[in-house]
Coordinates of C-alpha atoms and ligand atoms in Angstrom, one line a residue:
X142 CA 72.1 27.9 -24.2
X143 CA 74.6 24.6 -24.6
X144 CA 77.6 24.7 -26.2
X145 CA 78.5 21.3 -26.1
X146 CA 75.8 20.0 -27.4
X147 CA 76.7 21.9 -30.9
X148 CA 78.1 19.3 -33.7
X149 CA 76.0 16.4 -31.7
X150 CA 73.8 14.1 -33.4
X151 CA 70.2 13.4 -31.4
X152 CA 67.4 11.4 -32.9
X153 CA 63.7 11.5 -31.8
X154 CA 61.5 9.3 -31.9
X155 CA 57.9 10.6 -32.6
X156 CA 59.6 14.0 -33.1
X157 CA 57.2 15.4 -35.5
X158 CA 54.4 16.4 -33.1
X159 CA 54.5 17.8 -29.8
X160 CA 57.3 17.5 -27.4
X161 CA 59.5 15.5 -30.0
X162 CA 58.8 18.4 -32.6
X163 CA 59.6 21.1 -29.2
X164 CA 63.1 19.1 -28.6
X165 CA 63.9 18.7 -32.4
X166 CA 63.7 23.0 -32.7
X167 CA 65.6 22.8 -29.5
X168 CA 67.7 21.0 -30.6
X169 CA 68.3 22.4 -33.8
X170 CA 68.9 26.8 -31.9
X171 CA 71.6 24.6 -29.7
X172 CA 73.5 23.6 -33.3
X173 CA 73.0 19.9 -33.0
X174 CA 72.0 18.6 -35.7
X175 CA 68.8 16.4 -35.9
X176 CA 66.5 13.3 -37.0
X177 CA 63.3 12.8 -36.0
X178 CA 61.6 9.3 -36.6
X179 CA 57.7 10.1 -38.0
X180 CA 55.3 7.2 -38.3
X181 CA 52.9 7.7 -41.0
X182 CA 52.5 10.3 -43.6
X183 CA 49.9 11.8 -41.9
X184 CA 52.9 13.6 -39.5
X185 CA 54.2 17.1 -40.2
X186 CA 57.6 16.0 -40.7
X187 CA 58.6 17.6 -43.8
X188 CA 57.6 21.2 -42.2
X189 CA 59.9 20.0 -39.3
X190 CA 62.7 19.4 -41.1
X191 CA 62.0 22.8 -43.4
X192 CA 62.0 24.9 -39.7
X193 CA 65.2 23.2 -38.2
X194 CA 66.7 24.6 -41.0
X195 CA 65.1 27.9 -40.9
X196 CA 66.6 27.7 -37.9
X197 CA 70.4 27.3 -39.8
X198 CA 70.0 23.4 -38.3
X199 CA 70.3 19.8 -40.4
X200 CA 67.9 18.4 -40.0
X201 CA 66.7 14.5 -41.3
X202 CA 63.5 12.4 -40.7
X203 CA 63.4 9.0 -40.8
X204 CA 59.4 6.8 -41.2
X205 CA 59.6 4.0 -39.0
X206 CA 57.5 2.2 -36.0
X207 CA 58.7 2.1 -32.4
X208 CA 57.7 -1.7 -32.1
X209 CA 59.5 -2.9 -35.0
X210 CA 62.7 -3.8 -34.4
X211 CA 63.5 -3.5 -37.6
X212 CA 62.4 0.0 -37.8
X213 CA 64.2 1.0 -35.2
X214 CA 67.6 -0.5 -35.8
X215 CA 66.7 1.8 -39.3
X216 CA 66.6 4.7 -37.6
X217 CA 69.8 4.2 -35.4
X218 CA 71.3 3.3 -38.9
X219 CA 70.0 6.2 -41.0
X220 CA 70.8 8.6 -38.4
X221 CA 74.2 7.1 -38.5
X222 CA 75.0 6.9 -42.3
X223 CA 73.6 10.5 -42.5
X224 CA 75.4 12.4 -39.6
X225 CA 78.3 9.9 -38.6
X226 CA 77.4 9.4 -35.4
X227 CA 74.5 9.4 -32.4
X228 CA 74.9 10.9 -29.3
X229 CA 72.0 11.6 -27.7
X230 CA 68.5 9.1 -27.9
X231 CA 65.3 10.5 -27.4
X232 CA 62.4 7.7 -26.7
X233 CA 59.4 10.0 -27.0
X234 CA 57.1 8.3 -28.9
X235 CA 53.3 7.7 -26.9
X236 CA 50.4 6.9 -27.5
X237 CA 47.3 6.8 -25.4
X238 CA 43.2 5.9 -25.3
X239 CA 40.8 6.0 -22.4
X240 CA 39.3 2.8 -21.0
X241 CA 37.9 1.7 -18.1
X242 CA 40.0 -1.3 -17.1
X243 CA 37.3 -4.0 -16.8
X244 CA 36.7 -2.9 -20.7
X245 CA 40.3 -3.0 -21.7
X246 CA 41.2 -5.3 -24.6
X247 CA 44.7 -7.2 -24.3
X248 CA 44.1 -5.6 -28.1
X249 CA 44.9 -2.0 -26.9
X250 CA 47.2 -3.1 -23.7
X251 CA 50.0 -5.1 -25.8
X252 CA 49.6 -1.9 -28.2
X253 CA 50.2 0.9 -25.6
X254 CA 53.0 -1.2 -24.0
X255 CA 54.3 -1.8 -27.1
X256 CA 54.5 1.6 -28.6
X257 CA 55.9 3.5 -25.0
X258 CA 57.6 0.7 -23.6
X259 CA 58.9 -2.1 -25.3
X260 CA 59.6 0.9 -28.1
X261 CA 61.5 2.6 -25.2
X262 CA 63.5 -0.6 -24.7
X263 CA 64.5 -1.3 -28.4
X264 CA 65.1 2.4 -29.2
X265 CA 67.7 2.6 -26.4
X266 CA 69.1 -0.8 -26.8
X267 CA 69.8 0.1 -30.3
X268 CA 71.2 3.6 -29.4
X269 CA 73.5 2.0 -26.4
X270 CA 74.7 -0.8 -29.2
X271 CA 76.6 1.9 -31.2
X272 CA 77.6 4.0 -27.9
X273 CA 79.5 0.9 -27.4
X274 CA 80.4 0.2 -30.7
X275 CA 81.9 3.7 -30.8
X276 CA 82.7 4.0 -27.1
X277 CA 80.2 7.3 -27.0
X278 CA 79.8 8.6 -24.1
X279 CA 75.9 9.5 -24.9
X280 CA 72.8 10.0 -23.3
X281 CA 69.6 8.5 -23.8
X282 CA 65.9 10.6 -22.8
X283 CA 63.1 8.4 -22.4
X284 CA 59.4 10.8 -22.3
X285 CA 58.1 9.1 -19.3
X286 CA 54.7 10.6 -17.3
X287 CA 53.8 12.1 -14.3
X288 CA 51.8 8.3 -14.5
X289 CA 55.2 6.9 -13.8
X290 CA 54.5 7.4 -10.0
X291 CA 50.7 9.3 -10.3
X292 CA 48.0 5.5 -10.6
X293 CA 45.6 7.1 -13.1
X294 CA 42.3 5.1 -13.3
X295 CA 41.0 4.6 -16.9
X296 CA 44.5 4.6 -18.1
X297 CA 46.0 1.5 -16.9
X298 CA 48.0 0.2 -20.1
X299 CA 49.4 4.3 -20.0
X300 CA 50.2 4.2 -16.2
X301 CA 52.5 0.9 -16.0
X302 CA 53.9 1.8 -19.3
X303 CA 55.2 4.6 -17.9
X304 CA 55.7 3.4 -14.4
X305 CA 58.3 0.1 -16.5
X306 CA 59.8 2.7 -18.2
X307 CA 61.0 4.1 -14.6
X308 CA 63.2 0.8 -14.2
X309 CA 63.6 0.2 -17.7
X310 CA 65.5 3.9 -17.3
X311 CA 67.1 2.9 -13.9
X312 CA 68.2 -0.3 -14.7
X313 CA 69.6 0.6 -17.5
X314 CA 71.6 3.8 -15.9
X315 CA 73.0 1.5 -13.3
X316 CA 73.9 -0.9 -16.0
X317 CA 75.5 1.6 -18.7
X318 CA 77.4 3.7 -16.2
X319 CA 80.5 2.4 -16.1
X320 CA 80.8 2.8 -19.9
X321 CA 80.1 6.8 -19.2
X322 CA 76.7 6.6 -21.6
X323 CA 74.0 8.7 -19.3
X324 CA 70.1 7.1 -19.6
X325 CA 67.4 9.6 -17.8
X326 CA 63.5 10.4 -17.9
X327 CA 61.7 13.0 -18.2
X328 CA 58.2 13.1 -16.6
X329 CA 55.8 15.6 -18.0
X330 CA 52.8 17.0 -16.6
X331 CA 49.7 18.3 -18.3
X332 CA 51.1 19.5 -21.4
X333 CA 49.5 20.8 -24.6
X334 CA 49.9 18.7 -27.8
X335 CA 48.1 16.8 -29.8
X336 CA 47.7 14.2 -27.5
X337 CA 45.6 16.3 -25.5
X338 CA 43.8 18.2 -28.1
X339 CA 40.9 16.5 -28.1
X340 CA 40.3 17.3 -23.9
X341 CA 41.6 20.6 -23.9
X342 CA 39.2 21.8 -27.0
X343 CA 36.6 21.5 -23.8
X344 CA 36.7 24.2 -21.9
X345 CA 35.1 22.0 -19.2
X346 CA 38.1 19.3 -19.2
X347 CA 40.9 21.8 -19.4
X348 CA 39.9 23.3 -15.9
X349 CA 39.8 20.2 -14.7
X350 CA 43.2 19.4 -15.4
X351 CA 44.6 22.7 -14.7
X352 CA 43.0 22.5 -11.3
X353 CA 45.3 19.1 -10.9
X354 CA 48.6 21.8 -11.5
X355 CA 49.2 23.6 -8.5
X356 CA 51.6 26.3 -11.1
X357 CA 48.1 26.8 -11.7
X358 CA 48.7 26.1 -16.4
X359 CA 48.9 23.8 -18.1
X360 CA 52.3 23.3 -19.8
X361 CA 54.2 24.1 -22.9
X362 CA 55.6 21.3 -25.3
X363 CA 58.9 24.2 -25.3
X364 CA 58.5 23.5 -21.4
X365 CA 59.9 19.9 -21.4
X366 CA 62.3 20.7 -24.9
X367 CA 64.2 22.5 -21.7
X368 CA 64.4 19.8 -19.9
X369 CA 65.5 17.4 -22.4
X370 CA 68.0 19.9 -23.0
X371 CA 69.6 20.5 -19.7
X372 CA 69.6 16.4 -19.7
X373 CA 71.7 15.9 -22.6
X374 CA 73.8 18.8 -22.2
X375 CA 77.5 18.7 -20.4
X376 CA 75.2 20.5 -17.5
X377 CA 73.9 17.0 -16.6
X378 CA 77.3 15.6 -16.8
X379 CA 76.6 13.5 -12.8
X380 CA 72.9 12.8 -13.3
X381 CA 72.1 9.3 -14.6
X382 CA 69.2 7.4 -13.9
X383 CA 66.5 10.0 -12.7
X384 CA 63.2 11.2 -13.8
X385 CA 63.3 14.6 -14.1
X386 CA 59.5 15.9 -13.5
X387 CA 58.4 18.8 -15.3
X388 CA 54.5 19.5 -14.4
X389 CA 54.4 22.2 -12.6
X390 CA 53.7 20.7 -9.1
X391 CA 51.6 17.9 -10.0
X392 CA 53.4 15.6 -8.4
X393 CA 53.0 17.5 -4.8
X394 CA 50.1 15.5 -3.5
X395 CA 47.8 19.1 -4.4
X396 CA 44.6 17.9 -2.6
X397 CA 46.6 18.8 0.2
X398 CA 47.2 22.3 -0.7
X399 CA 46.0 25.2 1.6
X400 CA 46.5 23.1 4.8
X401 CA 44.3 20.2 4.3
X402 CA 45.2 16.7 5.1
Ligands
NAD288 P1 51.7 14.2 -29.6 O1 50.9 13.1 -29.9 O2 51.8 14.5 -30.2 O3 53.0 12.4 -30.0 C1 53.8 11.2 -29.7 C2 54.2 11.2 -30.5 O4 53.9 9.7 -30.9 C3 53.5 11.5 -32.7 O5 54.3 12.2 -33.1 C4 53.6 10.0 -33.0 O6 52.8 10.0 -34.4 C5 54.1 8.7 -32.3 N1 53.8 7.8 -32.3 C6 53.3 7.5 -31.8 N2 53.2 5.6 -32.2 C7 54.1 5.4 -32.8 C8 55.0 4.6 -33.4 N3 54.5 3.0 -32.9 N4 56.1 4.6 -33.8 C9 56.8 5.5 -34.1 N5 56.2 6.7 -33.4 C10 55.1 6.6 -32.8 O7 52.1 14.0 -28.2 P2 53.0 14.6 -26.9 O8 52.6 15.1 -26.0 O9 54.2 15.5 -27.7 O10 53.7 12.7 -26.8 C11 55.1 13.1 -26.6 C12 55.7 11.9 -25.2 O11 55.1 12.7 -24.3 C13 54.6 10.7 -25.4 O12 55.3 9.7 -24.7 C14 53.5 11.0 -24.2 O13 53.5 10.3 -23.6 C15 54.7 11.8 -23.0 N6 53.9 12.5 -22.0 C16 53.3 13.9 -22.9 C17 52.1 14.4 -21.7 C18 51.5 15.1 -22.4 O14 50.4 16.0 -21.5 N7 51.7 16.0 -23.4 C19 52.4 14.6 -20.3 C20 53.6 13.4 -20.0 C21 53.7 12.4 -20.7

């Protein structure tokens, strides 16, 4: 637990499912005030707000599409109107789809880049504007991936978006370090969330992914939420511009294990 998170306001994009939901619940346990963004009525956002409340926390759900500038402005404004401030912005919304690159349409390319990278830029920019205006030494967390480092055939748009997120994070971190705003990324490995539901429902595909993980198991969203809580806390007060990989060793070139190579 990180006592300094109590009373802080946290906004999480794509916060009704998977990693975003786990961060929301972790932040509620930390006694932070939690705003979750959801894309549409299909998302179980009401349930997440109820869970936040049942943990004794304050929760708010705000509809919005992170690819739309006005929606992202509204996310920050609504959060600040409701809770009075914004201290931690988590740019978590993300999508992926598998397509061999020679068949990848410009539409699919643009869609993934818009949600994963442009959405994070808009979220970071709006949060930074608020933090600068109110001299808040806030924190921004971008949900990257091991694929900011590991190339991923059939997912070139996804890998490019997360590669872009690395330098988005580093550049903003450098730019706003003198103002006390810390900007970091998290690089999850393979985590058991809706984004992977179809793949992990197939035992063979799940096994194939597990074999890429030196620790031998798929990660849980709560393990990523633990990293987010630490990054947001004062325990990480001297940390900015990093991607903290939480991947069971996936980025360690597992094919070299046992002396191979
Ligand atoms: P998820 O599908 O549960 O979460 C993605 C969320 O983003 C959903 O709630 C979805 O509604 C939301 N979203 C999609 N488009 C949006 C838009 N235009 N506007 C607002 N919200 C939108 O899957 P997840 O695994 O929890 O993914 C969260 C983040 O973690 C993503 O950025 C993903 O790339 C990243 N990630 C996941 C894994 C993994 O293995 N699960 C690994 C590395 C990185």
